[in-house]
Amino acid sequence: MAFAPYAVSLTLTGQFVERERGKYFEYDRLSDSADHPYRVWVTTPWKGIDSGWRYAKVLKTVVHIVIDEDENGLVIEKWSIKNHSVYAQ
């Protein structure tokens, strides 16, 4: 389970549950990039630790999430999701 920080909570775009492990995630729109326009909050950010989010493309039943970068470009995982809700803006 990963929640966006309070400062982001008013601009969240939606939430979903990762199907394989049943973990809950929130996400918000980061840019107008067609490739990975969202930030999926993968850890609750704490001072001095990871940023707490990963670039992603969130679709209706799947998320393409950037987990790393190597010499060939971005390393992307495909997550199946359920209970996807898009918040009213």
Short mmCIF file of N, CA and C in Angstrom, two decimals:
data_model
loop_
_atom_site.label_atom_id
_atom_site.label_comp_id
_atom_site.label_asym_id
_atom_site.label_seq_id
_atom_site.Cartn_x
_atom_site.Cartn_y
_atom_site.Cartn_z
N MET A 1 0.85 -1.16 0.00
CA MET A 1 0.00 0.00 0.00
C MET A 1 0.90 1.23 0.00
N ALA A 2 0.60 2.16 -0.91
CA ALA A 2 1.39 3.38 -0.99
C ALA A 2 0.47 4.57 -1.21
N PHE A 3 0.61 5.54 -0.35
CA PHE A 3 -0.20 6.75 -0.45
C PHE A 3 0.65 7.91 -0.92
N ALA A 4 0.05 8.78 -1.70
CA ALA A 4 0.72 10.01 -2.10
C ALA A 4 0.82 10.91 -0.88
N PRO A 5 1.82 11.80 -0.86
CA PRO A 5 1.92 12.73 0.27
C PRO A 5 0.73 13.69 0.29
N TYR A 6 0.46 14.24 1.45
CA TYR A 6 -0.68 15.13 1.63
C TYR A 6 -0.67 16.29 0.63
N ALA A 7 0.49 16.85 0.34
CA ALA A 7 0.59 17.99 -0.57
C ALA A 7 0.08 17.64 -1.98
N VAL A 8 0.12 16.37 -2.33
CA VAL A 8 -0.33 15.93 -3.65
C VAL A 8 -1.77 15.44 -3.61
N SER A 9 -2.29 15.16 -2.45
CA SER A 9 -3.59 14.49 -2.32
C SER A 9 -4.74 15.23 -2.99
N LEU A 10 -4.66 16.53 -3.12
CA LEU A 10 -5.75 17.28 -3.74
C LEU A 10 -5.70 17.25 -5.27
N THR A 11 -4.58 16.78 -5.83
CA THR A 11 -4.44 16.72 -7.29
C THR A 11 -4.35 15.29 -7.80
N LEU A 12 -4.69 14.31 -6.98
CA LEU A 12 -4.61 12.92 -7.42
C LEU A 12 -5.56 12.66 -8.59
N THR A 13 -5.14 11.79 -9.48
CA THR A 13 -5.92 11.44 -10.66
C THR A 13 -6.75 10.19 -10.41
N GLY A 14 -6.21 9.25 -9.61
CA GLY A 14 -6.95 8.02 -9.37
C GLY A 14 -6.21 7.06 -8.47
N GLN A 15 -6.75 5.82 -8.42
CA GLN A 15 -6.16 4.77 -7.60
C GLN A 15 -6.47 3.43 -8.24
N PHE A 16 -5.69 2.41 -7.87
CA PHE A 16 -5.92 1.05 -8.36
C PHE A 16 -5.30 0.06 -7.40
N VAL A 17 -5.65 -1.21 -7.61
CA VAL A 17 -5.06 -2.31 -6.85
C VAL A 17 -4.31 -3.18 -7.84
N GLU A 18 -3.04 -3.45 -7.54
CA GLU A 18 -2.23 -4.34 -8.38
C GLU A 18 -2.77 -5.75 -8.20
N ARG A 19 -3.10 -6.41 -9.29
CA ARG A 19 -3.85 -7.67 -9.26
C ARG A 19 -3.08 -8.83 -8.61
N GLU A 20 -1.81 -8.99 -8.91
CA GLU A 20 -1.07 -10.16 -8.44
C GLU A 20 -0.86 -10.19 -6.93
N ARG A 21 -0.50 -9.06 -6.34
CA ARG A 21 -0.21 -9.02 -4.90
C ARG A 21 -1.27 -8.28 -4.07
N GLY A 22 -2.22 -7.64 -4.74
CA GLY A 22 -3.30 -6.97 -4.04
C GLY A 22 -2.91 -5.68 -3.34
N LYS A 23 -1.85 -5.03 -3.80
CA LYS A 23 -1.39 -3.77 -3.19
C LYS A 23 -2.10 -2.57 -3.81
N TYR A 24 -2.43 -1.61 -2.97
CA TYR A 24 -3.15 -0.39 -3.35
C TYR A 24 -2.15 0.70 -3.72
N PHE A 25 -2.44 1.45 -4.80
CA PHE A 25 -1.59 2.55 -5.23
C PHE A 25 -2.44 3.74 -5.65
N GLU A 26 -1.89 4.94 -5.44
CA GLU A 26 -2.51 6.17 -5.92
C GLU A 26 -1.61 6.75 -7.01
N TYR A 27 -2.21 7.56 -7.89
CA TYR A 27 -1.40 8.19 -8.94
C TYR A 27 -1.94 9.57 -9.29
N ASP A 28 -1.04 10.38 -9.86
CA ASP A 28 -1.43 11.70 -10.32
C ASP A 28 -0.78 11.98 -11.67
N ARG A 29 -1.30 12.98 -12.36
CA ARG A 29 -0.77 13.33 -13.68
C ARG A 29 0.46 14.22 -13.49
N LEU A 30 1.55 13.83 -14.15
CA LEU A 30 2.80 14.57 -14.04
C LEU A 30 3.02 15.48 -15.23
N SER A 31 2.69 15.00 -16.43
CA SER A 31 2.96 15.78 -17.64
C SER A 31 2.00 15.36 -18.75
N ASP A 32 2.15 15.99 -19.90
CA ASP A 32 1.35 15.63 -21.07
C ASP A 32 2.10 14.65 -21.96
N SER A 33 3.19 14.06 -21.47
CA SER A 33 3.95 13.07 -22.23
C SER A 33 3.05 11.88 -22.57
N ALA A 34 3.09 11.46 -23.82
CA ALA A 34 2.27 10.32 -24.23
C ALA A 34 2.82 9.00 -23.69
N ASP A 35 4.13 8.95 -23.43
CA ASP A 35 4.75 7.70 -23.01
C ASP A 35 4.45 7.34 -21.56
N HIS A 36 4.72 8.23 -20.64
CA HIS A 36 4.55 7.95 -19.20
C HIS A 36 4.10 9.23 -18.49
N PRO A 37 2.83 9.60 -18.65
CA PRO A 37 2.37 10.90 -18.13
C PRO A 37 2.00 10.92 -16.64
N TYR A 38 2.08 9.78 -15.95
CA TYR A 38 1.63 9.73 -14.56
C TYR A 38 2.76 9.41 -13.59
N ARG A 39 2.52 9.76 -12.32
CA ARG A 39 3.37 9.33 -11.22
C ARG A 39 2.56 8.34 -10.39
N VAL A 40 3.06 7.12 -10.27
CA VAL A 40 2.43 6.15 -9.39
C VAL A 40 3.22 6.18 -8.09
N TRP A 41 2.53 6.41 -6.99
CA TRP A 41 3.18 6.49 -5.68
C TRP A 41 3.41 5.08 -5.17
N VAL A 42 4.68 4.64 -5.17
CA VAL A 42 5.03 3.26 -4.82
C VAL A 42 5.51 3.10 -3.38
N THR A 43 5.89 4.18 -2.75
CA THR A 43 6.20 4.18 -1.32
C THR A 43 5.70 5.49 -0.75
N THR A 44 5.38 5.50 0.49
CA THR A 44 5.03 6.75 1.13
C THR A 44 6.35 7.48 1.38
N PRO A 45 6.57 8.62 0.73
CA PRO A 45 7.87 9.29 0.84
C PRO A 45 8.18 9.79 2.25
N TRP A 46 9.39 9.57 2.67
CA TRP A 46 9.89 10.05 3.95
C TRP A 46 11.12 10.89 3.70
N LYS A 47 11.39 11.78 4.60
CA LYS A 47 12.54 12.68 4.49
C LYS A 47 13.83 11.88 4.35
N GLY A 48 14.61 12.20 3.31
CA GLY A 48 15.90 11.56 3.10
C GLY A 48 15.84 10.20 2.42
N ILE A 49 14.64 9.74 2.08
CA ILE A 49 14.51 8.44 1.41
C ILE A 49 14.03 8.69 -0.02
N ASP A 50 13.85 7.66 -0.75
CA ASP A 50 13.35 7.66 -2.12
C ASP A 50 12.27 8.71 -2.36
N SER A 51 12.13 9.13 -3.62
CA SER A 51 11.11 10.12 -3.97
C SER A 51 9.70 9.59 -3.74
N GLY A 52 9.54 8.27 -3.77
CA GLY A 52 8.24 7.68 -3.49
C GLY A 52 7.40 7.38 -4.71
N TRP A 53 7.82 7.79 -5.91
CA TRP A 53 7.00 7.57 -7.10
C TRP A 53 7.82 7.08 -8.28
N ARG A 54 7.09 6.53 -9.27
CA ARG A 54 7.69 6.06 -10.52
C ARG A 54 6.85 6.58 -11.69
N TYR A 55 7.52 6.87 -12.81
CA TYR A 55 6.82 7.24 -14.03
C TYR A 55 5.98 6.05 -14.49
N ALA A 56 4.79 6.34 -15.06
CA ALA A 56 3.93 5.24 -15.51
C ALA A 56 2.94 5.71 -16.56
N LYS A 57 2.41 4.73 -17.27
CA LYS A 57 1.28 4.93 -18.17
C LYS A 57 0.16 4.07 -17.60
N VAL A 58 -0.89 4.70 -17.11
CA VAL A 58 -1.99 4.00 -16.47
C VAL A 58 -3.14 3.87 -17.46
N LEU A 59 -3.51 2.63 -17.74
CA LEU A 59 -4.63 2.34 -18.63
C LEU A 59 -5.75 1.73 -17.80
N LYS A 60 -6.81 1.28 -18.44
CA LYS A 60 -7.98 0.78 -17.72
C LYS A 60 -7.70 -0.47 -16.88
N THR A 61 -6.96 -1.45 -17.43
CA THR A 61 -6.72 -2.71 -16.72
C THR A 61 -5.24 -3.06 -16.58
N VAL A 62 -4.37 -2.16 -17.02
CA VAL A 62 -2.93 -2.42 -16.96
C VAL A 62 -2.16 -1.12 -16.73
N VAL A 63 -1.01 -1.25 -16.07
CA VAL A 63 -0.11 -0.11 -15.86
C VAL A 63 1.26 -0.50 -16.40
N HIS A 64 1.85 0.40 -17.19
CA HIS A 64 3.22 0.23 -17.66
C HIS A 64 4.06 1.16 -16.78
N ILE A 65 4.87 0.57 -15.90
CA ILE A 65 5.59 1.37 -14.90
C ILE A 65 7.09 1.27 -15.12
N VAL A 66 7.75 2.43 -15.11
CA VAL A 66 9.20 2.48 -15.29
C VAL A 66 9.86 2.12 -13.96
N ILE A 67 10.64 1.04 -13.96
CA ILE A 67 11.28 0.60 -12.72
C ILE A 67 12.78 0.89 -12.69
N ASP A 68 13.37 1.17 -13.87
CA ASP A 68 14.81 1.41 -13.93
C ASP A 68 15.16 1.97 -15.30
N GLU A 69 16.44 2.28 -15.47
CA GLU A 69 16.97 2.72 -16.74
C GLU A 69 18.31 2.04 -16.93
N ASP A 70 18.54 1.47 -18.12
CA ASP A 70 19.83 0.84 -18.40
C ASP A 70 20.38 1.38 -19.72
N GLU A 71 21.45 0.75 -20.24
CA GLU A 71 22.09 1.25 -21.45
C GLU A 71 21.18 1.16 -22.68
N ASN A 72 20.13 0.35 -22.62
CA ASN A 72 19.19 0.22 -23.73
C ASN A 72 17.97 1.12 -23.59
N GLY A 73 17.87 1.86 -22.51
CA GLY A 73 16.73 2.75 -22.29
C GLY A 73 15.99 2.40 -21.01
N LEU A 74 14.70 2.65 -21.01
CA LEU A 74 13.89 2.43 -19.82
C LEU A 74 13.56 0.95 -19.62
N VAL A 75 13.54 0.52 -18.37
CA VAL A 75 13.10 -0.83 -18.01
C VAL A 75 11.68 -0.68 -17.49
N ILE A 76 10.75 -1.34 -18.16
CA ILE A 76 9.33 -1.16 -17.85
C ILE A 76 8.71 -2.50 -17.47
N GLU A 77 7.92 -2.48 -16.39
CA GLU A 77 7.13 -3.65 -15.99
C GLU A 77 5.68 -3.39 -16.36
N LYS A 78 4.99 -4.46 -16.67
CA LYS A 78 3.55 -4.38 -16.97
C LYS A 78 2.81 -5.00 -15.81
N TRP A 79 1.98 -4.21 -15.15
CA TRP A 79 1.18 -4.68 -14.01
C TRP A 79 -0.28 -4.79 -14.43
N SER A 80 -0.91 -5.91 -14.16
CA SER A 80 -2.36 -6.03 -14.31
C SER A 80 -2.98 -5.38 -13.07
N ILE A 81 -4.08 -4.66 -13.27
CA ILE A 81 -4.70 -3.96 -12.14
C ILE A 81 -6.20 -4.26 -12.06
N LYS A 82 -6.77 -3.98 -10.90
CA LYS A 82 -8.21 -4.12 -10.69
C LYS A 82 -8.66 -2.95 -9.81
N ASN A 83 -9.96 -2.80 -9.66
CA ASN A 83 -10.54 -1.73 -8.84
C ASN A 83 -9.99 -0.35 -9.20
N HIS A 84 -9.80 -0.12 -10.48
CA HIS A 84 -9.26 1.16 -10.96
C HIS A 84 -10.34 2.23 -10.87
N SER A 85 -10.05 3.29 -10.17
CA SER A 85 -10.97 4.43 -10.05
C SER A 85 -10.27 5.70 -10.50
N VAL A 86 -10.93 6.45 -11.37
CA VAL A 86 -10.43 7.75 -11.80
C VAL A 86 -11.24 8.78 -11.05
N TYR A 87 -10.56 9.70 -10.35
CA TYR A 87 -11.24 10.70 -9.54
C TYR A 87 -11.77 11.84 -10.40
N ALA A 88 -12.89 12.40 -10.02
CA ALA A 88 -13.43 13.58 -10.68
C ALA A 88 -12.50 14.75 -10.42
N GLN A 89 -12.25 15.53 -11.43
CA GLN A 89 -11.31 16.65 -11.27
C GLN A 89 -12.04 17.92 -10.95
#
